[in-house]
Amino acid sequence: MIEGDAPTRRTAPATLHDVAREAGVSLATASRSLNGSARKVNEEYRERVLAAAAKLGYTPNLSAQAVARGTSTTVALLVADIADPYFSSLAAGVVGAAGDDRLIVTMAETKRDSARELELVRAMRGQRPRVMILAGSRDIGDPNAAALEAELTAYEQTGGRAVFVSESDLPFRTLPLANRAGGRDLAVALHELGYRRFTALAGPETLRTAHDRIAGFAEGLASVGAQLPADRLVRSSFTRDGGYDAMRRLLEAGIGDTQLVFALNDVMAMGAMSAIRDAGLEPGRDLAVAGFDDIPTVRDVTPRLTSVRMPLERIGEQALRLALEDGADAASARASSTDVSTEVVLRESTPGPAA
Amino acid sequence: MIEGDAPTRRTAPATLHDVAREAGVSLATASRSLNGSARKVNEEYRERVLAAAAKLGYTPNLSAQAVARGTSTTVALLVADIADPYFSSLAAGVVGAAGDDRLIVTMAETKRDSARELELVRAMRGQRPRVMILAGSRDIGDPNAAALEAELTAYEQTGGRAVFVSESDLPFRTLPLANRAGGRDLAVALHELGYRRFTALAGPETLRTAHDRIAGFAEGLASVGAQLPADRLVRSSFTRDGGYDAMRRLLEAGIGDTQLVFALNDVMAMGAMSAIRDAGLEPGRDLAVAGFDDIPTVRDVTPRLTSVRMPLERIGEQALRLALEDGADAASARASSTDVSTEVVLRESTPGPAA
DNA sequence: CGAGCGTGAGATAGCGCTTTCCCGCAGGAT
DNA sequence: ATCCTGCGGGAAAGCGCTATCTCACGCTCG
């Protein structure tokens, strides 16, 4: 047999069949030995199978298992932007929790486009994932909402479980985030520090998360007799550059008597601080800034940023748990939001107004 | 038929079989219509099938396709820590590029543990991914290296493609990162600014990436007649907290005549800057700081951080491209590193030594 | 001492697909 | 007219598994 010294050729991966033959047992026995089925198998056989599997470097074909079993071990995760610390922390939580349950997570980016999101949901359905976690925020009045609902309803009818992180109007399991309460608490805390006149750097008007945070903030101010006038809102995109840009425009238009700028999330706040500096002012001293989310890096910016802590990794874990836990109808299945409650963290970016 | 008003029950997803029946054609025809096989199918039949598929909300079962075709459309991505901006940017690049090719990416975290990494590679092999991207840095003298090599060799023999991002000693496709050259350029640039006495905040001694950056930095200094004494190296973990901690220890021990601290990556640098501030000093003015990677947030810290730009998203894309492109033997298959070349970005954290 | 039974290994029927292979049916060449 | 060819639909054989079913074997029990 002159195969020469040709390099080892491409071979098909070892199959269960190969293992069974190598061990001299039936396919059924091999399968039972390697995955701990309900049935018992003779210890001697079991060892033979295990040895054969190790020898051949056998790894069960997950796809085949999924087909045969009719269930997969996949978790599908949809985020707006992976590079955004908010989503990457959340993803870390999901991936971590999934690993504990030996689930595999597949991930895709919606890029904040609901049409794209819809398309992705369709595509991911093909994986027959056990759960699907939608972490991008919802748009109010999203024209694709109905289609998305239909798609997810179909998905759930076929045994899947959809979970939204943060409020949605859709009838699926939801991990509510305390955006509103957080906004409220922040407003009260800032008021207590002595701040009275605020301007908000808001995300797109339709973004549910942005809406809730602003609404909460306004409520909080109202509760202490202050207010956030409607003209004190600058709209932009929900990103770092959006924050920078909004702040720049605000400064150009004149900040009036604003004492504190509330950016609706930390990355926007960081952009805003840079814009403030680029205008020759000192954030914190000349103009206070507050953010939202408390992403890790806000501890390392100067001045350290006041924010509302969202336990992002934990939220990711909880989202998966919520999806996995059985029973209860979707409507009532909202995680106890105490688990993911927020907390205002006051730092140097809000030193209190000049005396 | 009295089904009552029972809520719609859980049903199995529509199968290709259902679609074929609905359309009144054979399974084969349905399959051919929905996936554009080599064979043509009568336009009228095709439309009937497409209509039936739409009506039933059919989505092809990817697992079944993978089993039948013998190939998957999965990309497996291994990173050290998803929440780390370095890896999340890289992941964004991979996910983006994968989306263009209609590939699905599954993701796992090694937590910088090579034993865990090995285990994950094994597990992911079960998915029969088309490519596997290992993005965590290699350890020099990693005791699991041989086992990893064996595992990946087996993987490639069965038709998969493994790619390392950044240098490894293992014989697989590699996307080399210009860690050494970047370190060299940085050293020269800093020297040119007038800095002469440096201390490095290094990652673990065994981390290949850290090693290369330091080595390049030392080389760069040597090339201009300066040097980095061996006792000017503080070891710690490769994270933000590692940077903070190393800097704290350095300050406690006394920084001597050090003019500039070179943190081996940006998150460490950010930690270090916080440590400097917590010690009552002003980064940039009292002690210059330089980082590496140029992650997005370094534009927003104060002072803005001097760094070496690594086009992370692009690197992620390239890694996938490299994995996908066929031909050539693994050894020679290294991406042209010009595509992912680095660039020193001087900013305010290195204003030049006091005159 | 034979019927009944639990045990556990093996054969086999799927799971939802793809992809041969087979065949009947035009249409062109002879 | 006859033969061959190309075309395209359908039957069916897998793909790598799991789970049901079958069945031989060694027991216990009356």
PDB file of N, CA and C (backbone and C1' of nucleotides) in Angstrom, chain A residues 26 28-29 32 39 42 67-68, chain C residues 8-11 14-17:
ATOM      1  N   SER A  26     -22.848  -2.184  19.867  1.00  0.00           N
ATOM      2  CA  SER A  26     -23.815  -1.619  18.931  1.00  0.00           C
ATOM      3  C   SER A  26     -23.848  -0.103  19.049  1.00  0.00           C
ATOM      4  N   ALA A  28     -26.386   1.690  19.544  1.00  0.00           N
ATOM      5  CA  ALA A  28     -27.222   2.069  20.674  1.00  0.00           C
ATOM      6  C   ALA A  28     -26.413   2.094  21.960  1.00  0.00           C
ATOM      7  N   THR A  29     -25.636   1.085  22.170  1.00  0.00           N
ATOM      8  CA  THR A  29     -24.845   1.024  23.393  1.00  0.00           C
ATOM      9  C   THR A  29     -23.832   2.157  23.443  1.00  0.00           C
ATOM     10  N   ARG A  32     -25.652   5.273  24.321  1.00  0.00           N
ATOM     11  CA  ARG A  32     -26.035   5.284  25.735  1.00  0.00           C
ATOM     12  C   ARG A  32     -24.842   5.524  26.644  1.00  0.00           C
ATOM     13  N   ARG A  39     -31.254   4.562  30.346  1.00  0.00           N
ATOM     14  CA  ARG A  39     -30.883   3.155  30.468  1.00  0.00           C
ATOM     15  C   ARG A  39     -29.472   2.981  31.026  1.00  0.00           C
ATOM     16  N   ASN A  42     -23.789  -1.870  30.969  1.00  0.00           N
ATOM     17  CA  ASN A  42     -22.733  -2.645  31.609  1.00  0.00           C
ATOM     18  C   ASN A  42     -21.436  -1.839  31.696  1.00  0.00           C
ATOM     19  N   VAL A  67     -30.907  17.397  15.772  1.00  0.00           N
ATOM     20  CA  VAL A  67     -31.912  16.873  14.860  1.00  0.00           C
ATOM     21  C   VAL A  67     -32.606  15.653  15.476  1.00  0.00           C
ATOM     22  N   ALA A  68     -31.798  14.768  15.988  1.00  0.00           N
ATOM     23  CA  ALA A  68     -32.368  13.536  16.531  1.00  0.00           C
ATOM     24  C   ALA A  68     -33.215  13.806  17.770  1.00  0.00           C
TER      25      ALA A  68
ATOM     26  P    DG C   8     -29.563  -3.746  34.085  1.00  0.00           P
ATOM     27  O5'  DG C   8     -29.010  -3.947  32.625  1.00  0.00           O
ATOM     28  C5'  DG C   8     -28.337  -5.168  32.298  1.00  0.00           C
ATOM     29  C4'  DG C   8     -28.324  -5.322  30.802  1.00  0.00           C
ATOM     30  C3'  DG C   8     -27.878  -4.065  30.037  1.00  0.00           C
ATOM     31  O3'  DG C   8     -27.061  -4.480  28.968  1.00  0.00           O
ATOM     32  C1'  DG C   8     -29.895  -4.786  29.198  1.00  0.00           C
ATOM     33  P    DA C   9     -25.926  -3.511  28.397  1.00  0.00           P
ATOM     34  O5'  DA C   9     -25.712  -4.136  26.951  1.00  0.00           O
ATOM     35  C5'  DA C   9     -25.491  -5.538  26.822  1.00  0.00           C
ATOM     36  C4'  DA C   9     -25.947  -6.005  25.457  1.00  0.00           C
ATOM     37  C3'  DA C   9     -25.505  -5.095  24.313  1.00  0.00           C
ATOM     38  O3'  DA C   9     -25.014  -5.893  23.249  1.00  0.00           O
ATOM     39  C1'  DA C   9     -27.876  -5.320  24.319  1.00  0.00           C
ATOM     40  P    DG C  10     -24.416  -5.177  21.976  1.00  0.00           P
ATOM     41  O5'  DG C  10     -25.648  -5.323  20.963  1.00  0.00           O
ATOM     42  C5'  DG C  10     -26.159  -6.630  20.680  1.00  0.00           C
ATOM     43  C4'  DG C  10     -27.331  -6.520  19.732  1.00  0.00           C
ATOM     44  C3'  DG C  10     -27.067  -5.698  18.469  1.00  0.00           C
ATOM     45  O3'  DG C  10     -27.617  -6.423  17.383  1.00  0.00           O
ATOM     46  C1'  DG C  10     -28.965  -4.854  19.570  1.00  0.00           C
ATOM     47  P    DA C  11     -27.284  -6.002  15.906  1.00  0.00           P
ATOM     48  O5'  DA C  11     -28.745  -5.612  15.400  1.00  0.00           O
ATOM     49  C5'  DA C  11     -29.777  -6.600  15.442  1.00  0.00           C
ATOM     50  C4'  DA C  11     -31.123  -5.971  15.121  1.00  0.00           C
ATOM     51  C3'  DA C  11     -31.175  -5.192  13.808  1.00  0.00           C
ATOM     52  O3'  DA C  11     -32.413  -5.511  13.187  1.00  0.00           O
ATOM     53  C1'  DA C  11     -31.832  -3.783  15.589  1.00  0.00           C
ATOM     54  P    DG C  14     -40.902   5.007  11.278  1.00  0.00           P
ATOM     55  O5'  DG C  14     -39.670   5.676  10.536  1.00  0.00           O
ATOM     56  C5'  DG C  14     -39.565   7.075  10.430  1.00  0.00           C
ATOM     57  C4'  DG C  14     -39.302   7.724  11.772  1.00  0.00           C
ATOM     58  C3'  DG C  14     -38.925   9.190  11.606  1.00  0.00           C
ATOM     59  O3'  DG C  14     -39.656   9.994  12.493  1.00  0.00           O
ATOM     60  C1'  DG C  14     -37.134   7.992  12.663  1.00  0.00           C
ATOM     61  P    DC C  15     -40.235  11.355  12.026  1.00  0.00           P
ATOM     62  O5'  DC C  15     -39.157  12.417  12.482  1.00  0.00           O
ATOM     63  C5'  DC C  15     -38.728  12.550  13.817  1.00  0.00           C
ATOM     64  C4'  DC C  15     -37.568  13.518  13.825  1.00  0.00           C
ATOM     65  C3'  DC C  15     -37.563  14.462  12.623  1.00  0.00           C
ATOM     66  O3'  DC C  15     -38.059  15.728  13.033  1.00  0.00           O
ATOM     67  C1'  DC C  15     -35.378  13.482  13.033  1.00  0.00           C
ATOM     68  P    DG C  16     -39.041  16.530  12.083  1.00  0.00           P
ATOM     69  O5'  DG C  16     -38.074  17.287  11.092  1.00  0.00           O
ATOM     70  C5'  DG C  16     -37.148  18.222  11.609  1.00  0.00           C
ATOM     71  C4'  DG C  16     -36.148  18.570  10.529  1.00  0.00           C
ATOM     72  C3'  DG C  16     -36.778  19.026   9.211  1.00  0.00           C
ATOM     73  O3'  DG C  16     -36.055  20.144   8.731  1.00  0.00           O
ATOM     74  C1'  DG C  16     -35.317  17.254   8.817  1.00  0.00           C
ATOM     75  P    DC C  17     -36.548  21.049   7.571  1.00  0.00           P
ATOM     76  O5'  DC C  17     -35.199  21.267   6.753  1.00  0.00           O
ATOM     77  C5'  DC C  17     -34.984  20.589   5.542  1.00  0.00           C
ATOM     78  C4'  DC C  17     -33.600  20.002   5.558  1.00  0.00           C
ATOM     79  C3'  DC C  17     -33.032  19.800   4.163  1.00  0.00           C
ATOM     80  O3'  DC C  17     -32.180  20.877   3.861  1.00  0.00           O
ATOM     81  C1'  DC C  17     -32.817  17.816   5.477  1.00  0.00           C
TER      82       DC C  17
END
